[in-house]
């Protein structure tokens, strides 16, 4: 990880989250180093801070105040159009106007050319303020990123540029009603558009037919247009579609047809909203079932050369490469999902911290505690409330740190030297499933604890914590379920290349353990982490060798949990070491802040890390209890 | 626990829950034995079954179909009255008409004189069908129970009898806005009603002033009247109220004044609805803030002897004994809360099992799994889905078993021989916090897993699992929070009488371990449980000796978790032994059913029990990380 810079950031910001964010960025990850590379040479801590300040302000003014509103007034479909609260439009407009839809993109595209880690830090404010409102920008950004990476110049001009300007929004259309986790089973078809296949400047033109499920931002009036990126299959000469993921291609399918400069033509594409999903949470984001090419909005060929059947879509890149392109985007989207989960955890942490500081109830132990005539104390003085707050702190701040660390790896992958790039790529392989799954699981638990701190009040809609909990429940499901993350980690990422990526991660963790030895306060933690690393390595070997894949992968979710907590212990050990170093440099200044980081690390090592062994045991013993359970026994 | 009867119950019922319920009642707990005692001599398996059949039918017809409705149409207050869906009234009327409000009460009171364990089994159907609709009956039953135990004959005639008939409903009024967990701090006052203090046949008459928060069923038109049981303090001669819990008395405060025969007089008591709580879940039950004696509905003295200030209330039992009476009821209420949590877990288990059996997605591992041209399989064939279903099964069925076991202890306490009574009382002391907290925590996790099995579908309101999860979230909060249960268990119950109650529980667990040794399939489990018992004993000793109460109790919630999983392992070991015995007697009949119990036990021992050590470690080491955390460090 980054070496702490020689002068530690001063912790003056009254916003607890911002203070921690600054510490993680500047002291822990030392992101100012990034300005030494050419791409970010024009940036400085000042420009980074300016983006963070602007983001914090817009999030505070335009997102946070309406988070409950967009939960209560969930999207409505009247058969013609989708109704969203006015404030949704104002929030996303403010986000776009600040240039945040192009924050990381090239100057040449009108972007700010910010490092990904700063972009992610900026977005953390929006996720914390209102995850539902923040999704439109996130989706559009990811969509645009993919177009920039794999689209033609014409496609970039027509679709991506309007997205960076905030005129068009974007979606990702992967799932179908019958195909969620199993994308190889999608049935959406793309047929070459006979008359116009080659003539269209926007690329090979196809007609798309099929239904796409769980499409966030799939229909709304927030932008001039919506660019759907759609996975579909092109049938072979025999009319049959290739089974499995290898037959999947990617298409840009605009809600309204555009000309080569990204101007809307006024001609509606054949994309019909079949219905909205009414969700447990995350209601600020409209979620849809879309029918492509059902004939509701027929589009004739420009020169009358075709039948007008099907939605018009343009092939992105090469046929059959669709899933690869999508996963280019998906990997960053998964880190983003984890970041969203961490920020929901942070929001709940701060809300419950505030409540605990202000709610009097009960008395401390000891003689005074037996005297009912003395005044009650704020509940933050009770050990069990502190436990619930400390747990939330480790989940929220630890998740934030892991997300930022991964984002910085993305920057290294994009701008580092050859060795740095290769290493970053390897580390991201094994860390992405953790960056997605760990905050999704433990951020949810953080929100659960936030409700518990508030007690009955937390169970009402008078306080925000119940909404955070509902909102956060999505994160273990979308962008690859928890179970899929486990299989991806153990069956694919850790197994790949004879475990070379995993080995590199272990080396990095060991380097942190070695470095932490210079701090006597941390010696126990280093030993404990060493042991978890041994357990994890043993579980990895056990799962991948001397046993069928069926048995080895049967406990992949438990492996994911054990792996995740081990990674998080590493993160906390490294944060603790950085805090000690900063504390020494700062003298008495901010000592509370650093003590908090140390105590959080202590909590994690003593209360959380011991769980690793329990999770990994079934992996080590090849336990087949679940695998052998029969359907008739339930 | 009960010895399996010589012929095991045949498992023919297509209702999975009922089949397990029958097994637990008749084969595991051998509740038919209860008919040997005088109080239940007129009962038989047939009368028990008849109550269960009736309950199952009413729950299926009048409760389950409206569970979503009462969630969507939550209670509304128009300033005058509370509006509930019509179906709420029909459900509670059907419950009352079946005599279930008096199921356990004496024949002499018009009751069915059923054992408590059968009563609880009957109510499990309602909790599973709609926890929100079931609460009215539960509350009234508990209220009535308390009146029968501590009220005068006149009070029973005026308040309890109409409750048994279903004409009056009841509430429990403990919390106040400033006093939730800390009941010693309640401020509601009760002043002797000067002119009528002794004249009223319903008992010493008081005027009540104060606000009561979180009152379920506090206001509605479902019944002729509502009998509030209110905790309040009677000021001393100096006008001051005694601080702490010792000054608390209990009063019956009817919404409408009644005559000595429980007939409403048409005179409204001074109880005003100050507002409804808008909850995350459990919306079928109206939850209120009530103001007593605020002057909105002044009631003059019957003979004009008083000022008309205050709500009229009647002292129950003796002054200063209020909390003791309330806890008489509260202990059974806590077992009921746990049972409700288990039944919500069961509901989610069955819903996700059904989904998993019918949703095709993905392919098994192995060669066939690599062939996308073959048809997908139902997701129940995937090991990770089986894991999530098995976990739910152990949480739901284990929680149900623990609740029934405790209910049977209540029956033993009430009707057993002297030794049995004393032992049952001791065991209930230590098991009640577990019976309340364990299903509340793990039933919620079961619902979390149910959502996960359904994936995106589980996150929508098109399926019931998200509601179960929201509904279940209340159970860790009401009737004593999780933290309070931990303190109660470790600081009070386990510590009491030099640990005699805990010691008795350990003996019972060891007896199960010894008995299970005759089954070779269970030998590993016995050893594992023995080890957890050693760990638990060590943690108990560590917390209660050689350390201040402040440090010893700082990790009481973790102790509660470790204790809970140990108890549950004991329950599952005993269930597994009963299943093996039954399977031998039954031959090949129902072997799937018994295999399921064995596999669930196996899951619990291999995947769940190993967590105990991680939870107990901070207790053993006197870890003070949470205790020493400073407010300024957060």
mmCIF file with all atom_site columns, N, CA, C and O in Angstrom, chain A residues 74 180 185 278 280 361 363 365 384 386 448 459 461 470 473 555 557 599 606-607 623 625 627, chain B residues 74 180 185 278 280 361 363 384 386 448 459 461 470 473 487 555 557 599 606-607 623 625 627:
data_model
loop_
_atom_site.group_PDB
_atom_site.id
_atom_site.type_symbol
_atom_site.label_atom_id
_atom_site.label_alt_id
_atom_site.label_comp_id
_atom_site.label_asym_id
_atom_site.label_entity_id
_atom_site.label_seq_id
_atom_site.pdbx_PDB_ins_code
_atom_site.Cartn_x
_atom_site.Cartn_y
_atom_site.Cartn_z
_atom_site.occupancy
_atom_site.B_iso_or_equiv
_atom_site.pdbx_formal_charge
_atom_site.auth_seq_id
_atom_site.auth_comp_id
_atom_site.auth_asym_id
_atom_site.auth_atom_id
_atom_site.pdbx_PDB_model_num
ATOM 1   N N  . UNK A 1 74  ? -41.896 6.015   -4.617  1.00 0.00 ? 74  UNK A N  1
ATOM 2   C CA . UNK A 1 74  ? -41.160 5.166   -5.547  1.00 0.00 ? 74  UNK A CA 1
ATOM 3   C C  . UNK A 1 74  ? -41.697 5.360   -6.962  1.00 0.00 ? 74  UNK A C  1
ATOM 4   O O  . UNK A 1 74  ? -42.802 5.849   -7.160  1.00 0.00 ? 74  UNK A O  1
ATOM 5   N N  . UNK A 1 180 ? -30.528 -15.124 -15.136 1.00 0.00 ? 180 UNK A N  1
ATOM 6   C CA . UNK A 1 180 ? -29.969 -14.120 -14.228 1.00 0.00 ? 180 UNK A CA 1
ATOM 7   C C  . UNK A 1 180 ? -28.489 -14.373 -14.062 1.00 0.00 ? 180 UNK A C  1
ATOM 8   O O  . UNK A 1 180 ? -27.662 -13.852 -14.802 1.00 0.00 ? 180 UNK A O  1
ATOM 9   N N  . UNK A 1 185 ? -27.427 -18.396 -20.917 1.00 0.00 ? 185 UNK A N  1
ATOM 10  C CA . UNK A 1 185 ? -28.765 -18.803 -21.335 1.00 0.00 ? 185 UNK A CA 1
ATOM 11  C C  . UNK A 1 185 ? -29.630 -17.669 -21.863 1.00 0.00 ? 185 UNK A C  1
ATOM 12  O O  . UNK A 1 185 ? -30.840 -17.839 -22.009 1.00 0.00 ? 185 UNK A O  1
ATOM 13  N N  . UNK A 1 278 ? -41.063 -3.586  -8.083  1.00 0.00 ? 278 UNK A N  1
ATOM 14  C CA . UNK A 1 278 ? -41.327 -2.889  -6.824  1.00 0.00 ? 278 UNK A CA 1
ATOM 15  C C  . UNK A 1 278 ? -40.460 -3.513  -5.747  1.00 0.00 ? 278 UNK A C  1
ATOM 16  O O  . UNK A 1 278 ? -40.673 -4.639  -5.321  1.00 0.00 ? 278 UNK A O  1
ATOM 17  N N  . UNK A 1 280 ? -37.793 -3.824  -2.311  1.00 0.00 ? 280 UNK A N  1
ATOM 18  C CA . UNK A 1 280 ? -37.642 -3.672  -0.867  1.00 0.00 ? 280 UNK A CA 1
ATOM 19  C C  . UNK A 1 280 ? -36.960 -2.350  -0.516  1.00 0.00 ? 280 UNK A C  1
ATOM 20  O O  . UNK A 1 280 ? -37.278 -1.704  0.486   1.00 0.00 ? 280 UNK A O  1
ATOM 21  N N  . UNK A 1 361 ? -30.204 6.867   28.527  1.00 0.00 ? 361 UNK A N  1
ATOM 22  C CA . UNK A 1 361 ? -30.916 5.651   28.956  1.00 0.00 ? 361 UNK A CA 1
ATOM 23  C C  . UNK A 1 361 ? -29.973 4.789   29.779  1.00 0.00 ? 361 UNK A C  1
ATOM 24  O O  . UNK A 1 361 ? -28.871 4.459   29.350  1.00 0.00 ? 361 UNK A O  1
ATOM 25  N N  . UNK A 1 363 ? -27.699 3.462   33.231  1.00 0.00 ? 363 UNK A N  1
ATOM 26  C CA . UNK A 1 363 ? -26.575 3.990   34.004  1.00 0.00 ? 363 UNK A CA 1
ATOM 27  C C  . UNK A 1 363 ? -25.390 3.052   33.883  1.00 0.00 ? 363 UNK A C  1
ATOM 28  O O  . UNK A 1 363 ? -25.574 1.870   33.606  1.00 0.00 ? 363 UNK A O  1
ATOM 29  N N  . UNK A 1 365 ? -22.180 0.619   34.940  1.00 0.00 ? 365 UNK A N  1
ATOM 30  C CA . UNK A 1 365 ? -22.024 -0.345  36.014  1.00 0.00 ? 365 UNK A CA 1
ATOM 31  C C  . UNK A 1 365 ? -21.313 0.286   37.200  1.00 0.00 ? 365 UNK A C  1
ATOM 32  O O  . UNK A 1 365 ? -20.745 1.360   37.110  1.00 0.00 ? 365 UNK A O  1
ATOM 33  N N  . UNK A 1 384 ? -21.957 -2.422  25.357  1.00 0.00 ? 384 UNK A N  1
ATOM 34  C CA . UNK A 1 384 ? -22.539 -3.124  24.216  1.00 0.00 ? 384 UNK A CA 1
ATOM 35  C C  . UNK A 1 384 ? -22.883 -2.168  23.077  1.00 0.00 ? 384 UNK A C  1
ATOM 36  O O  . UNK A 1 384 ? -22.828 -2.548  21.903  1.00 0.00 ? 384 UNK A O  1
ATOM 37  N N  . UNK A 1 386 ? -21.109 0.569   22.491  1.00 0.00 ? 386 UNK A N  1
ATOM 38  C CA . UNK A 1 386 ? -19.790 0.829   21.902  1.00 0.00 ? 386 UNK A CA 1
ATOM 39  C C  . UNK A 1 386 ? -19.391 -0.312  20.959  1.00 0.00 ? 386 UNK A C  1
ATOM 40  O O  . UNK A 1 386 ? -18.810 -0.087  19.900  1.00 0.00 ? 386 UNK A O  1
ATOM 41  N N  . UNK A 1 448 ? -27.775 -3.296  10.212  1.00 0.00 ? 448 UNK A N  1
ATOM 42  C CA . UNK A 1 448 ? -28.533 -4.061  11.195  1.00 0.00 ? 448 UNK A CA 1
ATOM 43  C C  . UNK A 1 448 ? -28.180 -3.584  12.609  1.00 0.00 ? 448 UNK A C  1
ATOM 44  O O  . UNK A 1 448 ? -29.055 -3.369  13.452  1.00 0.00 ? 448 UNK A O  1
ATOM 45  N N  . UNK A 1 459 ? -36.557 1.105   14.310  1.00 0.00 ? 459 UNK A N  1
ATOM 46  C CA . UNK A 1 459 ? -37.534 0.303   13.571  1.00 0.00 ? 459 UNK A CA 1
ATOM 47  C C  . UNK A 1 459 ? -38.604 1.166   12.911  1.00 0.00 ? 459 UNK A C  1
ATOM 48  O O  . UNK A 1 459 ? -39.478 0.672   12.227  1.00 0.00 ? 459 UNK A O  1
ATOM 49  N N  . UNK A 1 461 ? -39.832 4.665   10.568  1.00 0.00 ? 461 UNK A N  1
ATOM 50  C CA . UNK A 1 461 ? -39.397 5.467   9.426   1.00 0.00 ? 461 UNK A CA 1
ATOM 51  C C  . UNK A 1 461 ? -39.098 6.909   9.829   1.00 0.00 ? 461 UNK A C  1
ATOM 52  O O  . UNK A 1 461 ? -38.811 7.744   8.975   1.00 0.00 ? 461 UNK A O  1
ATOM 53  N N  . UNK A 1 470 ? -32.573 -1.593  4.247   1.00 0.00 ? 470 UNK A N  1
ATOM 54  C CA . UNK A 1 470 ? -33.307 -2.108  3.082   1.00 0.00 ? 470 UNK A CA 1
ATOM 55  C C  . UNK A 1 470 ? -32.535 -1.853  1.792   1.00 0.00 ? 470 UNK A C  1
ATOM 56  O O  . UNK A 1 470 ? -32.443 -2.715  0.921   1.00 0.00 ? 470 UNK A O  1
ATOM 57  N N  . UNK A 1 473 ? -29.617 -4.200  1.231   1.00 0.00 ? 473 UNK A N  1
ATOM 58  C CA . UNK A 1 473 ? -29.874 -5.623  0.998   1.00 0.00 ? 473 UNK A CA 1
ATOM 59  C C  . UNK A 1 473 ? -29.688 -6.019  -0.462  1.00 0.00 ? 473 UNK A C  1
ATOM 60  O O  . UNK A 1 473 ? -29.460 -7.185  -0.777  1.00 0.00 ? 473 UNK A O  1
ATOM 61  N N  . UNK A 1 555 ? -18.240 -25.386 -0.832  1.00 0.00 ? 555 UNK A N  1
ATOM 62  C CA . UNK A 1 555 ? -18.233 -24.428 0.272   1.00 0.00 ? 555 UNK A CA 1
ATOM 63  C C  . UNK A 1 555 ? -17.605 -23.094 -0.124  1.00 0.00 ? 555 UNK A C  1
ATOM 64  O O  . UNK A 1 555 ? -17.020 -22.398 0.708   1.00 0.00 ? 555 UNK A O  1
ATOM 65  N N  . UNK A 1 557 ? -18.799 -20.223 -0.787  1.00 0.00 ? 557 UNK A N  1
ATOM 66  C CA . UNK A 1 557 ? -19.269 -19.008 -0.113  1.00 0.00 ? 557 UNK A CA 1
ATOM 67  C C  . UNK A 1 557 ? -18.603 -18.842 1.247   1.00 0.00 ? 557 UNK A C  1
ATOM 68  O O  . UNK A 1 557 ? -18.263 -17.731 1.659   1.00 0.00 ? 557 UNK A O  1
ATOM 69  N N  . UNK A 1 599 ? -8.132  1.432   17.803  1.00 0.00 ? 599 UNK A N  1
ATOM 70  C CA . UNK A 1 599 ? -9.126  0.649   18.539  1.00 0.00 ? 599 UNK A CA 1
ATOM 71  C C  . UNK A 1 599 ? -10.016 -0.141  17.584  1.00 0.00 ? 599 UNK A C  1
ATOM 72  O O  . UNK A 1 599 ? -10.407 -1.269  17.897  1.00 0.00 ? 599 UNK A O  1
ATOM 73  N N  . UNK A 1 606 ? -9.742  -8.862  17.405  1.00 0.00 ? 606 UNK A N  1
ATOM 74  C CA . UNK A 1 606 ? -10.166 -9.663  18.562  1.00 0.00 ? 606 UNK A CA 1
ATOM 75  C C  . UNK A 1 606 ? -11.567 -10.230 18.441  1.00 0.00 ? 606 UNK A C  1
ATOM 76  O O  . UNK A 1 606 ? -11.862 -11.275 18.990  1.00 0.00 ? 606 UNK A O  1
ATOM 77  N N  . UNK A 1 607 ? -12.438 -9.487  17.756  1.00 0.00 ? 607 UNK A N  1
ATOM 78  C CA . UNK A 1 607 ? -13.844 -9.909  17.699  1.00 0.00 ? 607 UNK A CA 1
ATOM 79  C C  . UNK A 1 607 ? -14.236 -10.485 16.348  1.00 0.00 ? 607 UNK A C  1
ATOM 80  O O  . UNK A 1 607 ? -15.211 -11.233 16.271  1.00 0.00 ? 607 UNK A O  1
ATOM 81  N N  . UNK A 1 623 ? -15.964 -30.774 3.605   1.00 0.00 ? 623 UNK A N  1
ATOM 82  C CA . UNK A 1 623 ? -17.285 -31.118 4.145   1.00 0.00 ? 623 UNK A CA 1
ATOM 83  C C  . UNK A 1 623 ? -18.314 -31.130 3.020   1.00 0.00 ? 623 UNK A C  1
ATOM 84  O O  . UNK A 1 623 ? -18.438 -30.166 2.270   1.00 0.00 ? 623 UNK A O  1
ATOM 85  N N  . UNK A 1 625 ? -21.656 -31.887 3.550   1.00 0.00 ? 625 UNK A N  1
ATOM 86  C CA . UNK A 1 625 ? -23.000 -31.910 4.132   1.00 0.00 ? 625 UNK A CA 1
ATOM 87  C C  . UNK A 1 625 ? -24.016 -31.217 3.217   1.00 0.00 ? 625 UNK A C  1
ATOM 88  O O  . UNK A 1 625 ? -25.111 -31.736 2.979   1.00 0.00 ? 625 UNK A O  1
ATOM 89  N N  . UNK A 1 627 ? -23.605 -30.363 -0.039  1.00 0.00 ? 627 UNK A N  1
ATOM 90  C CA . UNK A 1 627 ? -23.610 -30.993 -1.363  1.00 0.00 ? 627 UNK A CA 1
ATOM 91  C C  . UNK A 1 627 ? -24.464 -32.250 -1.377  1.00 0.00 ? 627 UNK A C  1
ATOM 92  O O  . UNK A 1 627 ? -25.187 -32.513 -2.335  1.00 0.00 ? 627 UNK A O  1
ATOM 93  N N  . UNK B 2 74  ? -51.041 -0.141  5.928   1.00 0.00 ? 74  UNK B N  1
ATOM 94  C CA . UNK B 2 74  ? -50.709 -0.054  7.349   1.00 0.00 ? 74  UNK B CA 1
ATOM 95  C C  . UNK B 2 74  ? -51.716 0.850   8.065   1.00 0.00 ? 74  UNK B C  1
ATOM 96  O O  . UNK B 2 74  ? -52.424 1.632   7.444   1.00 0.00 ? 74  UNK B O  1
ATOM 97  N N  . UNK B 2 180 ? -37.192 3.221   27.886  1.00 0.00 ? 180 UNK B N  1
ATOM 98  C CA . UNK B 2 180 ? -37.438 1.997   27.131  1.00 0.00 ? 180 UNK B CA 1
ATOM 99  C C  . UNK B 2 180 ? -36.884 0.812   27.894  1.00 0.00 ? 180 UNK B C  1
ATOM 100 O O  . UNK B 2 180 ? -37.569 0.204   28.712  1.00 0.00 ? 180 UNK B O  1
ATOM 101 N N  . UNK B 2 185 ? -37.020 4.183   35.170  1.00 0.00 ? 185 UNK B N  1
ATOM 102 C CA . UNK B 2 185 ? -37.140 5.619   34.928  1.00 0.00 ? 185 UNK B CA 1
ATOM 103 C C  . UNK B 2 185 ? -38.509 6.060   34.435  1.00 0.00 ? 185 UNK B C  1
ATOM 104 O O  . UNK B 2 185 ? -38.653 7.190   33.965  1.00 0.00 ? 185 UNK B O  1
ATOM 105 N N  . UNK B 2 278 ? -44.785 4.472   12.617  1.00 0.00 ? 278 UNK B N  1
ATOM 106 C CA . UNK B 2 278 ? -44.748 3.931   11.260  1.00 0.00 ? 278 UNK B CA 1
ATOM 107 C C  . UNK B 2 278 ? -43.510 3.058   11.129  1.00 0.00 ? 278 UNK B C  1
ATOM 108 O O  . UNK B 2 278 ? -42.390 3.541   11.134  1.00 0.00 ? 278 UNK B O  1
ATOM 109 N N  . UNK B 2 280 ? -40.955 -0.305  10.077  1.00 0.00 ? 280 UNK B N  1
ATOM 110 C CA . UNK B 2 280 ? -40.285 -1.040  9.004   1.00 0.00 ? 280 UNK B CA 1
ATOM 111 C C  . UNK B 2 280 ? -41.072 -2.284  8.609   1.00 0.00 ? 280 UNK B C  1
ATOM 112 O O  . UNK B 2 280 ? -41.126 -2.655  7.435   1.00 0.00 ? 280 UNK B O  1
ATOM 113 N N  . UNK B 2 361 ? -32.014 -22.659 -13.240 1.00 0.00 ? 361 UNK B N  1
ATOM 114 C CA . UNK B 2 361 ? -30.912 -21.727 -13.493 1.00 0.00 ? 361 UNK B CA 1
ATOM 115 C C  . UNK B 2 361 ? -29.591 -22.464 -13.293 1.00 0.00 ? 361 UNK B C  1
ATOM 116 O O  . UNK B 2 361 ? -29.366 -23.059 -12.240 1.00 0.00 ? 361 UNK B O  1
ATOM 117 N N  . UNK B 2 363 ? -26.251 -25.077 -14.178 1.00 0.00 ? 363 UNK B N  1
ATOM 118 C CA . UNK B 2 363 ? -26.092 -26.518 -14.366 1.00 0.00 ? 363 UNK B CA 1
ATOM 119 C C  . UNK B 2 363 ? -25.159 -27.071 -13.296 1.00 0.00 ? 363 UNK B C  1
ATOM 120 O O  . UNK B 2 363 ? -24.365 -26.322 -12.736 1.00 0.00 ? 363 UNK B O  1
ATOM 121 N N  . UNK B 2 384 ? -24.590 -24.421 -2.947  1.00 0.00 ? 384 UNK B N  1
ATOM 122 C CA . UNK B 2 384 ? -24.720 -23.213 -2.139  1.00 0.00 ? 384 UNK B CA 1
ATOM 123 C C  . UNK B 2 384 ? -26.180 -22.894 -1.823  1.00 0.00 ? 384 UNK B C  1
ATOM 124 O O  . UNK B 2 384 ? -26.483 -22.350 -0.757  1.00 0.00 ? 384 UNK B O  1
ATOM 125 N N  . UNK B 2 386 ? -28.442 -25.283 -1.467  1.00 0.00 ? 386 UNK B N  1
ATOM 126 C CA . UNK B 2 386 ? -28.742 -26.265 -0.405  1.00 0.00 ? 386 UNK B CA 1
ATOM 127 C C  . UNK B 2 386 ? -28.227 -25.761 0.944   1.00 0.00 ? 386 UNK B C  1
ATOM 128 O O  . UNK B 2 386 ? -28.883 -25.935 1.967   1.00 0.00 ? 386 UNK B O  1
ATOM 129 N N  . UNK B 2 448 ? -32.961 -13.535 5.745   1.00 0.00 ? 448 UNK B N  1
ATOM 130 C CA . UNK B 2 448 ? -31.934 -12.960 4.885   1.00 0.00 ? 448 UNK B CA 1
ATOM 131 C C  . UNK B 2 448 ? -31.513 -13.983 3.821   1.00 0.00 ? 448 UNK B C  1
ATOM 132 O O  . UNK B 2 448 ? -31.392 -13.662 2.634   1.00 0.00 ? 448 UNK B O  1
ATOM 133 N N  . UNK B 2 459 ? -35.928 -9.642  -3.709  1.00 0.00 ? 459 UNK B N  1
ATOM 134 C CA . UNK B 2 459 ? -35.829 -8.219  -3.354  1.00 0.00 ? 459 UNK B CA 1
ATOM 135 C C  . UNK B 2 459 ? -37.089 -7.444  -3.761  1.00 0.00 ? 459 UNK B C  1
ATOM 136 O O  . UNK B 2 459 ? -37.182 -6.262  -3.506  1.00 0.00 ? 459 UNK B O  1
ATOM 137 N N  . UNK B 2 461 ? -41.447 -6.999  -3.946  1.00 0.00 ? 461 UNK B N  1
ATOM 138 C CA . UNK B 2 461 ? -42.648 -7.260  -3.162  1.00 0.00 ? 461 UNK B CA 1
ATOM 139 C C  . UNK B 2 461 ? -43.579 -8.261  -3.847  1.00 0.00 ? 461 UNK B C  1
ATOM 140 O O  . UNK B 2 461 ? -44.682 -8.511  -3.357  1.00 0.00 ? 461 UNK B O  1
ATOM 141 N N  . UNK B 2 470 ? -38.397 -8.020  7.054   1.00 0.00 ? 470 UNK B N  1
ATOM 142 C CA . UNK B 2 470 ? -38.714 -6.756  7.737   1.00 0.00 ? 470 UNK B CA 1
ATOM 143 C C  . UNK B 2 470 ? -39.483 -7.020  9.028   1.00 0.00 ? 470 UNK B C  1
ATOM 144 O O  . UNK B 2 470 ? -39.215 -6.409  10.058  1.00 0.00 ? 470 UNK B O  1
ATOM 145 N N  . UNK B 2 473 ? -37.342 -8.258  11.893  1.00 0.00 ? 473 UNK B N  1
ATOM 146 C CA . UNK B 2 473 ? -36.328 -7.364  12.466  1.00 0.00 ? 473 UNK B CA 1
ATOM 147 C C  . UNK B 2 473 ? -36.739 -6.797  13.823  1.00 0.00 ? 473 UNK B C  1
ATOM 148 O O  . UNK B 2 473 ? -35.900 -6.384  14.621  1.00 0.00 ? 473 UNK B O  1
ATOM 149 N N  . UNK B 2 487 ? -27.318 -9.290  29.127  1.00 0.00 ? 487 UNK B N  1
ATOM 150 C CA . UNK B 2 487 ? -27.077 -8.876  30.516  1.00 0.00 ? 487 UNK B CA 1
ATOM 151 C C  . UNK B 2 487 ? -27.932 -9.680  31.478  1.00 0.00 ? 487 UNK B C  1
ATOM 152 O O  . UNK B 2 487 ? -27.494 -10.055 32.569  1.00 0.00 ? 487 UNK B O  1
ATOM 153 N N  . UNK B 2 555 ? -18.935 -8.084  27.505  1.00 0.00 ? 555 UNK B N  1
ATOM 154 C CA . UNK B 2 555 ? -19.138 -8.897  26.308  1.00 0.00 ? 555 UNK B CA 1
ATOM 155 C C  . UNK B 2 555 ? -20.340 -9.824  26.454  1.00 0.00 ? 555 UNK B C  1
ATOM 156 O O  . UNK B 2 555 ? -20.376 -10.914 25.878  1.00 0.00 ? 555 UNK B O  1
ATOM 157 N N  . UNK B 2 557 ? -23.273 -9.773  25.233  1.00 0.00 ? 557 UNK B N  1
ATOM 158 C CA . UNK B 2 557 ? -24.002 -10.142 24.013  1.00 0.00 ? 557 UNK B CA 1
ATOM 159 C C  . UNK B 2 557 ? -23.283 -11.269 23.276  1.00 0.00 ? 557 UNK B C  1
ATOM 160 O O  . UNK B 2 557 ? -23.926 -12.171 22.721  1.00 0.00 ? 557 UNK B O  1
ATOM 161 N N  . UNK B 2 599 ? -29.420 -34.614 8.703   1.00 0.00 ? 599 UNK B N  1
ATOM 162 C CA . UNK B 2 599 ? -28.550 -33.763 7.897   1.00 0.00 ? 599 UNK B CA 1
ATOM 163 C C  . UNK B 2 599 ? -28.562 -32.329 8.444   1.00 0.00 ? 599 UNK B C  1
ATOM 164 O O  . UNK B 2 599 ? -27.537 -31.643 8.426   1.00 0.00 ? 599 UNK B O  1
ATOM 165 N N  . UNK B 2 606 ? -21.387 -28.847 12.028  1.00 0.00 ? 606 UNK B N  1
ATOM 166 C CA . UNK B 2 606 ? -20.189 -28.595 11.222  1.00 0.00 ? 606 UNK B CA 1
ATOM 167 C C  . UNK B 2 606 ? -20.040 -27.150 10.770  1.00 0.00 ? 606 UNK B C  1
ATOM 168 O O  . UNK B 2 606 ? -18.924 -26.676 10.589  1.00 0.00 ? 606 UNK B O  1
ATOM 169 N N  . UNK B 2 607 ? -21.146 -26.486 10.559  1.00 0.00 ? 607 UNK B N  1
ATOM 170 C CA . UNK B 2 607 ? -21.077 -25.127 10.001  1.00 0.00 ? 607 UNK B CA 1
ATOM 171 C C  . UNK B 2 607 ? -21.391 -24.048 11.037  1.00 0.00 ? 607 UNK B C  1
ATOM 172 O O  . UNK B 2 607 ? -20.993 -22.905 10.851  1.00 0.00 ? 607 UNK B O  1
ATOM 173 N N  . UNK B 2 623 ? -11.697 -9.388  27.373  1.00 0.00 ? 623 UNK B N  1
ATOM 174 C CA . UNK B 2 623 ? -11.352 -8.355  26.396  1.00 0.00 ? 623 UNK B CA 1
ATOM 175 C C  . UNK B 2 623 ? -12.129 -7.070  26.704  1.00 0.00 ? 623 UNK B C  1
ATOM 176 O O  . UNK B 2 623 ? -13.345 -7.091  26.846  1.00 0.00 ? 623 UNK B O  1
ATOM 177 N N  . UNK B 2 625 ? -11.803 -4.192  24.815  1.00 0.00 ? 625 UNK B N  1
ATOM 178 C CA . UNK B 2 625 ? -11.704 -3.282  23.662  1.00 0.00 ? 625 UNK B CA 1
ATOM 179 C C  . UNK B 2 625 ? -12.940 -2.388  23.554  1.00 0.00 ? 625 UNK B C  1
ATOM 180 O O  . UNK B 2 625 ? -12.821 -1.174  23.347  1.00 0.00 ? 625 UNK B O  1
ATOM 181 N N  . UNK B 2 627 ? -15.316 -1.857  25.935  1.00 0.00 ? 627 UNK B N  1
ATOM 182 C CA . UNK B 2 627 ? -15.496 -1.093  27.166  1.00 0.00 ? 627 UNK B CA 1
ATOM 183 C C  . UNK B 2 627 ? -14.609 0.148   27.195  1.00 0.00 ? 627 UNK B C  1
ATOM 184 O O  . UNK B 2 627 ? -15.038 1.219   27.638  1.00 0.00 ? 627 UNK B O  1
#
